[in-house]
Amino acid sequence: MKKPTSLEQRGYLCEGDTASFVGAKASTLRAWRVKGRGPRYYKIGGKIFYREADLEAWIEAQVRGSTSEVAA
């Protein structure tokens, strides 16, 4: 098992771990970033990280009451 980085110890996830967390592919996360969609992210030293708290907030914001409801 790999040793967590300092950022990971503070609640930040790398792109691969984030993909697993939200149930999407890493390529989907990349497409969302290009389109300005998806959860907030941080680019540090050329690497992409997502904060767990931001992911939880983004997931909660995806709730819908019906299939005809438009996203905010």
PDB file of C-alpha atoms in Angstrom:
ATOM      1  CA  MET A   1       0.000   0.000   0.000  1.00  0.00           C
ATOM      2  CA  LYS A   2       1.332   3.434  -0.928  1.00  0.00           C
ATOM      3  CA  LYS A   3       2.117   6.013   1.724  1.00  0.00           C
ATOM      4  CA  PRO A   4      -0.374   8.914   1.610  1.00  0.00           C
ATOM      5  CA  THR A   5       1.007  12.291   0.618  1.00  0.00           C
ATOM      6  CA  SER A   6       0.690  15.305   2.887  1.00  0.00           C
ATOM      7  CA  LEU A   7      -2.221  16.568   0.784  1.00  0.00           C
ATOM      8  CA  GLU A   8      -3.976  13.202   0.981  1.00  0.00           C
ATOM      9  CA  GLN A   9      -3.572  13.221   4.751  1.00  0.00           C
ATOM     10  CA  ARG A  10      -5.372  16.594   4.772  1.00  0.00           C
ATOM     11  CA  GLY A  11      -8.419  15.341   2.844  1.00  0.00           C
ATOM     12  CA  TYR A  12      -7.366  15.918  -0.760  1.00  0.00           C
ATOM     13  CA  LEU A  13      -7.759  13.161  -3.347  1.00  0.00           C
ATOM     14  CA  CYS A  14      -5.825  12.611  -6.569  1.00  0.00           C
ATOM     15  CA  GLU A  15      -7.748  12.335  -9.824  1.00  0.00           C
ATOM     16  CA  GLY A  16      -7.897   8.524  -9.797  1.00  0.00           C
ATOM     17  CA  ASP A  17      -9.177   8.348  -6.234  1.00  0.00           C
ATOM     18  CA  THR A  18     -11.698  11.082  -7.002  1.00  0.00           C
ATOM     19  CA  ALA A  19     -12.995   9.141  -9.995  1.00  0.00           C
ATOM     20  CA  SER A  20     -13.651   6.158  -7.717  1.00  0.00           C
ATOM     21  CA  PHE A  21     -15.203   8.405  -5.067  1.00  0.00           C
ATOM     22  CA  VAL A  22     -17.798   9.899  -7.444  1.00  0.00           C
ATOM     23  CA  GLY A  23     -18.266   6.818  -9.645  1.00  0.00           C
ATOM     24  CA  ALA A  24     -16.892   8.338 -12.840  1.00  0.00           C
ATOM     25  CA  LYS A  25     -13.866   7.754 -15.039  1.00  0.00           C
ATOM     26  CA  ALA A  26     -10.809  10.002 -14.775  1.00  0.00           C
ATOM     27  CA  SER A  27     -11.415  10.983 -18.410  1.00  0.00           C
ATOM     28  CA  THR A  28     -14.893  12.193 -17.424  1.00  0.00           C
ATOM     29  CA  LEU A  29     -13.384  14.365 -14.688  1.00  0.00           C
ATOM     30  CA  ARG A  30     -10.972  15.832 -17.262  1.00  0.00           C
ATOM     31  CA  ALA A  31     -13.852  16.562 -19.665  1.00  0.00           C
ATOM     32  CA  TRP A  32     -15.829  18.227 -16.869  1.00  0.00           C
ATOM     33  CA  ARG A  33     -12.843  20.456 -16.031  1.00  0.00           C
ATOM     34  CA  VAL A  34     -12.525  21.559 -19.672  1.00  0.00           C
ATOM     35  CA  LYS A  35     -16.257  22.356 -19.790  1.00  0.00           C
ATOM     36  CA  GLY A  36     -16.281  24.077 -16.379  1.00  0.00           C
ATOM     37  CA  ARG A  37     -18.542  21.391 -14.887  1.00  0.00           C
ATOM     38  CA  GLY A  38     -18.108  18.955 -12.041  1.00  0.00           C
ATOM     39  CA  PRO A  39     -16.632  19.485  -8.594  1.00  0.00           C
ATOM     40  CA  ARG A  40     -14.123  22.182  -7.649  1.00  0.00           C
ATOM     41  CA  TYR A  41     -10.501  21.150  -8.045  1.00  0.00           C
ATOM     42  CA  TYR A  42      -7.008  22.343  -7.214  1.00  0.00           C
ATOM     43  CA  LYS A  43      -3.998  22.283  -9.515  1.00  0.00           C
ATOM     44  CA  ILE A  44      -0.819  22.045  -7.479  1.00  0.00           C
ATOM     45  CA  GLY A  45       2.563  21.434  -9.065  1.00  0.00           C
ATOM     46  CA  GLY A  46       0.917  20.343 -12.303  1.00  0.00           C
ATOM     47  CA  LYS A  47      -1.223  17.712 -10.537  1.00  0.00           C
ATOM     48  CA  ILE A  48      -4.973  17.795  -9.990  1.00  0.00           C
ATOM     49  CA  PHE A  49      -6.476  17.307  -6.536  1.00  0.00           C
ATOM     50  CA  TYR A  50     -10.009  17.404  -5.200  1.00  0.00           C
ATOM     51  CA  ARG A  51     -10.951  18.124  -1.590  1.00  0.00           C
ATOM     52  CA  GLU A  52     -13.278  15.564  -0.031  1.00  0.00           C
ATOM     53  CA  ALA A  53     -15.480  18.300   1.453  1.00  0.00           C
ATOM     54  CA  ASP A  54     -15.906  19.849  -2.025  1.00  0.00           C
ATOM     55  CA  LEU A  55     -16.814  16.450  -3.469  1.00  0.00           C
ATOM     56  CA  GLU A  56     -19.426  15.865  -0.778  1.00  0.00           C
ATOM     57  CA  ALA A  57     -20.927  19.320  -1.417  1.00  0.00           C
ATOM     58  CA  TRP A  58     -20.978  18.731  -5.180  1.00  0.00           C
ATOM     59  CA  ILE A  59     -22.657  15.344  -4.728  1.00  0.00           C
ATOM     60  CA  GLU A  60     -25.318  16.906  -2.489  1.00  0.00           C
ATOM     61  CA  ALA A  61     -25.928  19.611  -5.102  1.00  0.00           C
ATOM     62  CA  GLN A  62     -26.785  16.916  -7.675  1.00  0.00           C
ATOM     63  CA  VAL A  63     -30.023  15.928  -5.892  1.00  0.00           C
ATOM     64  CA  ARG A  64     -33.148  16.132  -8.033  1.00  0.00           C
ATOM     65  CA  GLY A  65     -36.839  15.699  -7.231  1.00  0.00           C
ATOM     66  CA  SER A  66     -37.844  14.411 -10.675  1.00  0.00           C
ATOM     67  CA  THR A  67     -36.351  13.524 -14.044  1.00  0.00           C
ATOM     68  CA  SER A  68     -37.785  16.715 -15.554  1.00  0.00           C
ATOM     69  CA  GLU A  69     -36.060  19.005 -13.043  1.00  0.00           C
ATOM     70  CA  VAL A  70     -33.358  21.195 -14.596  1.00  0.00           C
ATOM     71  CA  ALA A  71     -29.923  21.372 -12.936  1.00  0.00           C
ATOM     72  CA  ALA A  72     -29.120  24.660 -11.222  1.00  0.00           C
TER      73      ALA A  72
END
